[in-house]
Amino acid sequence: MAGFRSLVAAITILLVMPSARRNWTWRAAAVGLAYALTLVLFVTANKLTTSANAIFLQSTAPLYLLVLSPLLLKERVRLMDVLVMAVVACGLAFFFIGREPARITAPRPFEGNLVALLSGFTYAFTITGLRWISSRSDVRESPMATVALGNILAFLICLPAAFPIKHAGPVDIAAILYLGVFQISLAYFLLSAGVRFVPAVGAGTLLLIEPAFNPVWTWLLHGERPGGLAICGGALILLASAARARLP
């Protein structure tokens, strides 16, 4: 399903946004690969651990941005950014203290946590790359070309696992169309437009607002309850990001 969702997203972007059909450069391909890996790793993590754990651990991306932003974008990292990320690192540690029991929605939580942590690393590269491309004034490159390329790569990576298709009813098709058009295409259009005006570390912390709602939705819809340590760790990550978002 994840692969076909990415295919729908790529087609939507290419049809609706003419700029995405131009300037498919090596920069777009490199950032697109990081984005594709983020999609694939995050979906894999959701199959192994709880969705709350997956989104919380992917949300450690700003931790890596502290290193990537100065190196690749020459953006200055302030002391407050370092302090906030220290709290994020403490929250991260809670996910690996002890062992969570396996359950129906999280059959291999420890392995899933590791995969989700890796998706946070590739997500940091994605945010950095989108800002890198968006901020280049000397070339006519579109960040949406990167997103389109990334979705095509994600589709190709997932394609071998997609067949044989055992069942695809109207609800499945509707879900794929909705996720491809709104969850990916529209979301990354807004991210690409906004990241031009926000430093990479600031963008990464603002994006951490999303995980605050994840445990609520998964509990209401699937009855999934993350472990106590995971909730504590996620709360630390979200509180740190909220504090950083309010600071100038």
mmCIF file of N, CA and C in Angstrom, residues 13-73:
data_model
loop_
_atom_site.group_PDB
_atom_site.id
_atom_site.type_symbol
_atom_site.label_atom_id
_atom_site.label_comp_id
_atom_site.label_asym_id
_atom_site.label_seq_id
_atom_site.Cartn_x
_atom_site.Cartn_y
_atom_site.Cartn_z
ATOM 1 N N ILE A 13 1.662 15.291 -7.984
ATOM 2 C CA ILE A 13 2.613 16.402 -8.012
ATOM 3 C C ILE A 13 2.992 16.765 -9.443
ATOM 4 N N LEU A 14 3.258 15.757 -10.259
ATOM 5 C CA LEU A 14 3.678 16.007 -11.641
ATOM 6 C C LEU A 14 2.565 16.620 -12.475
ATOM 7 N N LEU A 15 1.318 16.246 -12.200
ATOM 8 C CA LEU A 15 0.188 16.779 -12.951
ATOM 9 C C LEU A 15 -0.168 18.201 -12.525
ATOM 10 N N VAL A 16 -0.122 18.453 -11.237
ATOM 11 C CA VAL A 16 -0.613 19.730 -10.701
ATOM 12 C C VAL A 16 0.471 20.809 -10.697
ATOM 13 N N MET A 17 1.728 20.421 -10.537
ATOM 14 C CA MET A 17 2.813 21.395 -10.369
ATOM 15 C C MET A 17 3.802 21.292 -11.532
ATOM 16 N N PRO A 18 3.700 22.175 -12.506
ATOM 17 C CA PRO A 18 4.603 22.125 -13.663
ATOM 18 C C PRO A 18 6.075 22.225 -13.277
ATOM 19 N N SER A 19 6.378 22.963 -12.198
ATOM 20 C CA SER A 19 7.776 23.131 -11.790
ATOM 21 C C SER A 19 8.418 21.806 -11.388
ATOM 22 N N ALA A 20 7.586 20.848 -10.968
ATOM 23 C CA ALA A 20 8.119 19.547 -10.556
ATOM 24 C C ALA A 20 8.586 18.718 -11.745
ATOM 25 N N ARG A 21 8.192 19.111 -12.949
ATOM 26 C CA ARG A 21 8.570 18.349 -14.149
ATOM 27 C C ARG A 21 9.866 18.850 -14.777
ATOM 28 N N ARG A 22 10.460 19.889 -14.147
ATOM 29 C CA ARG A 22 11.677 20.467 -14.708
ATOM 30 C C ARG A 22 12.858 20.304 -13.750
ATOM 31 N N ASN A 23 14.040 20.403 -14.301
ATOM 32 C CA ASN A 23 15.268 20.452 -13.518
ATOM 33 C C ASN A 23 15.425 19.263 -12.571
ATOM 34 N N TRP A 24 15.390 18.074 -13.120
ATOM 35 C CA TRP A 24 15.662 16.874 -12.336
ATOM 36 C C TRP A 24 17.180 16.689 -12.271
ATOM 37 N N THR A 25 17.784 17.373 -11.337
ATOM 38 C CA THR A 25 19.243 17.403 -11.227
ATOM 39 C C THR A 25 19.729 16.339 -10.252
ATOM 40 N N TRP A 26 21.056 16.231 -10.142
ATOM 41 C CA TRP A 26 21.625 15.284 -9.179
ATOM 42 C C TRP A 26 21.291 15.684 -7.756
ATOM 43 N N ARG A 27 21.132 16.995 -7.508
ATOM 44 C CA ARG A 27 20.753 17.444 -6.171
ATOM 45 C C ARG A 27 19.343 16.962 -5.825
ATOM 46 N N ALA A 28 18.433 17.097 -6.783
ATOM 47 C CA ALA A 28 17.064 16.630 -6.567
ATOM 48 C C ALA A 28 17.039 15.124 -6.337
ATOM 49 N N ALA A 29 17.866 14.385 -7.080
ATOM 50 C CA ALA A 29 17.900 12.929 -6.928
ATOM 51 C C ALA A 29 18.466 12.525 -5.574
ATOM 52 N N ALA A 30 19.509 13.219 -5.102
ATOM 53 C CA ALA A 30 20.129 12.888 -3.827
ATOM 54 C C ALA A 30 19.171 13.126 -2.662
ATOM 55 N N VAL A 31 18.523 14.287 -2.668
ATOM 56 C CA VAL A 31 17.567 14.587 -1.597
ATOM 57 C C VAL A 31 16.336 13.697 -1.732
ATOM 58 N N GLY A 32 15.940 13.407 -2.984
ATOM 59 C CA GLY A 32 14.801 12.517 -3.205
ATOM 60 C C GLY A 32 15.049 11.127 -2.661
ATOM 61 N N LEU A 33 16.289 10.644 -2.755
ATOM 62 C CA LEU A 33 16.617 9.330 -2.202
ATOM 63 C C LEU A 33 16.482 9.334 -0.689
ATOM 64 N N ALA A 34 16.951 10.395 -0.041
ATOM 65 C CA ALA A 34 16.792 10.497 1.422
ATOM 66 C C ALA A 34 15.318 10.506 1.798
ATOM 67 N N TYR A 35 14.523 11.215 1.014
ATOM 68 C CA TYR A 35 13.077 11.270 1.268
ATOM 69 C C TYR A 35 12.429 9.906 1.057
ATOM 70 N N ALA A 36 12.824 9.205 -0.015
ATOM 71 C CA ALA A 36 12.273 7.876 -0.279
ATOM 72 C C ALA A 36 12.606 6.912 0.847
ATOM 73 N N LEU A 37 13.838 6.945 1.320
ATOM 74 C CA LEU A 37 14.244 6.072 2.430
ATOM 75 C C LEU A 37 13.454 6.397 3.697
ATOM 76 N N THR A 38 13.177 7.684 3.907
ATOM 77 C CA THR A 38 12.372 8.080 5.072
ATOM 78 C C THR A 38 10.989 7.446 5.017
ATOM 79 N N LEU A 39 10.354 7.500 3.845
ATOM 80 C CA LEU A 39 9.032 6.904 3.689
ATOM 81 C C LEU A 39 9.055 5.402 3.950
ATOM 82 N N VAL A 40 10.013 4.718 3.332
ATOM 83 C CA VAL A 40 10.077 3.263 3.442
ATOM 84 C C VAL A 40 10.411 2.835 4.873
ATOM 85 N N LEU A 41 11.366 3.508 5.490
ATOM 86 C CA LEU A 41 11.759 3.150 6.858
ATOM 87 C C LEU A 41 10.624 3.405 7.844
ATOM 88 N N PHE A 42 9.897 4.506 7.649
ATOM 89 C CA PHE A 42 8.819 4.830 8.580
ATOM 90 C C PHE A 42 7.686 3.805 8.486
ATOM 91 N N VAL A 43 7.328 3.418 7.268
ATOM 92 C CA VAL A 43 6.290 2.401 7.092
ATOM 93 C C VAL A 43 6.737 1.072 7.707
ATOM 94 N N THR A 44 7.997 0.715 7.492
ATOM 95 C CA THR A 44 8.531 -0.527 8.070
ATOM 96 C C THR A 44 8.492 -0.480 9.585
ATOM 97 N N ALA A 45 8.866 0.660 10.162
ATOM 98 C CA ALA A 45 8.846 0.804 11.614
ATOM 99 C C ALA A 45 7.445 0.639 12.172
ATOM 100 N N ASN A 46 6.440 1.173 11.452
ATOM 101 C CA ASN A 46 5.055 1.058 11.912
ATOM 102 C C ASN A 46 4.572 -0.385 11.941
ATOM 103 N N LYS A 47 5.175 -1.230 11.116
ATOM 104 C CA LYS A 47 4.791 -2.640 11.102
ATOM 105 C C LYS A 47 5.428 -3.418 12.251
ATOM 106 N N LEU A 48 6.481 -2.862 12.833
ATOM 107 C CA LEU A 48 7.235 -3.593 13.856
ATOM 108 C C LEU A 48 6.985 -3.076 15.263
ATOM 109 N N THR A 49 6.785 -1.773 15.404
ATOM 110 C CA THR A 49 6.580 -1.178 16.719
ATOM 111 C C THR A 49 5.290 -0.366 16.702
ATOM 112 N N THR A 50 4.942 0.245 17.821
ATOM 113 C CA THR A 50 3.712 1.042 17.863
ATOM 114 C C THR A 50 3.871 2.281 16.998
ATOM 115 N N SER A 51 2.776 2.785 16.491
ATOM 116 C CA SER A 51 2.838 3.966 15.631
ATOM 117 C C SER A 51 3.332 5.181 16.412
ATOM 118 N N ALA A 52 2.995 5.244 17.711
ATOM 119 C CA ALA A 52 3.476 6.351 18.534
ATOM 120 C C ALA A 52 4.993 6.313 18.639
ATOM 121 N N ASN A 53 5.552 5.126 18.879
ATOM 122 C CA ASN A 53 7.009 5.004 18.938
ATOM 123 C C ASN A 53 7.641 5.404 17.610
ATOM 124 N N ALA A 54 7.038 4.955 16.508
ATOM 125 C CA ALA A 54 7.599 5.241 15.184
ATOM 126 C C ALA A 54 7.648 6.740 14.927
ATOM 127 N N ILE A 55 6.568 7.450 15.223
ATOM 128 C CA ILE A 55 6.532 8.882 14.932
ATOM 129 C C ILE A 55 7.389 9.656 15.916
ATOM 130 N N PHE A 56 7.414 9.240 17.189
ATOM 131 C CA PHE A 56 8.264 9.924 18.163
ATOM 132 C C PHE A 56 9.739 9.810 17.773
ATOM 133 N N LEU A 57 10.161 8.612 17.383
ATOM 134 C CA LEU A 57 11.568 8.402 17.064
ATOM 135 C C LEU A 57 11.944 9.047 15.733
ATOM 136 N N GLN A 58 11.029 9.073 14.781
ATOM 137 C CA GLN A 58 11.315 9.820 13.556
ATOM 138 C C GLN A 58 11.479 11.302 13.870
ATOM 139 N N SER A 59 10.814 11.740 14.922
ATOM 140 C CA SER A 59 10.844 13.149 15.282
ATOM 141 C C SER A 59 12.138 13.561 15.970
ATOM 142 N N THR A 60 13.101 12.663 16.040
ATOM 143 C CA THR A 60 14.428 13.044 16.535
ATOM 144 C C THR A 60 15.246 13.723 15.442
ATOM 145 N N ALA A 61 14.657 13.953 14.275
ATOM 146 C CA ALA A 61 15.376 14.575 13.161
ATOM 147 C C ALA A 61 16.097 15.866 13.566
ATOM 148 N N PRO A 62 15.481 16.762 14.370
ATOM 149 C CA PRO A 62 16.202 17.986 14.738
ATOM 150 C C PRO A 62 17.522 17.720 15.464
ATOM 151 N N LEU A 63 17.635 16.576 16.112
ATOM 152 C CA LEU A 63 18.882 16.240 16.790
ATOM 153 C C LEU A 63 20.021 16.153 15.777
ATOM 154 N N TYR A 64 19.760 15.543 14.643
ATOM 155 C CA TYR A 64 20.782 15.427 13.601
ATOM 156 C C TYR A 64 20.958 16.745 12.855
ATOM 157 N N LEU A 65 19.910 17.568 12.837
ATOM 158 C CA LEU A 65 20.006 18.848 12.147
ATOM 159 C C LEU A 65 21.013 19.779 12.819
ATOM 160 N N LEU A 66 21.280 19.562 14.094
ATOM 161 C CA LEU A 66 22.284 20.363 14.776
ATOM 162 C C LEU A 66 23.650 20.211 14.120
ATOM 163 N N VAL A 67 23.897 19.055 13.551
ATOM 164 C CA VAL A 67 25.163 18.806 12.859
ATOM 165 C C VAL A 67 25.051 19.129 11.374
ATOM 166 N N LEU A 68 23.944 18.693 10.750
ATOM 167 C CA LEU A 68 23.803 18.873 9.305
ATOM 168 C C LEU A 68 23.633 20.335 8.908
ATOM 169 N N SER A 69 22.895 21.090 9.702
ATOM 170 C CA SER A 69 22.615 22.475 9.345
ATOM 171 C C SER A 69 23.880 23.328 9.237
ATOM 172 N N PRO A 70 24.778 23.295 10.230
ATOM 173 C CA PRO A 70 26.011 24.083 10.072
ATOM 174 C C PRO A 70 26.920 23.559 8.961
ATOM 175 N N LEU A 71 26.973 22.236 8.786
ATOM 176 C CA LEU A 71 27.877 21.663 7.798
ATOM 177 C C LEU A 71 27.417 21.922 6.371
ATOM 178 N N LEU A 72 26.134 21.695 6.104
ATOM 179 C CA LEU A 72 25.635 21.752 4.731
ATOM 180 C C LEU A 72 25.006 23.097 4.366
ATOM 181 N N LEU A 73 24.426 23.781 5.349
ATOM 182 C CA LEU A 73 23.730 25.025 5.049
ATOM 183 C C LEU A 73 24.435 26.256 5.598
#
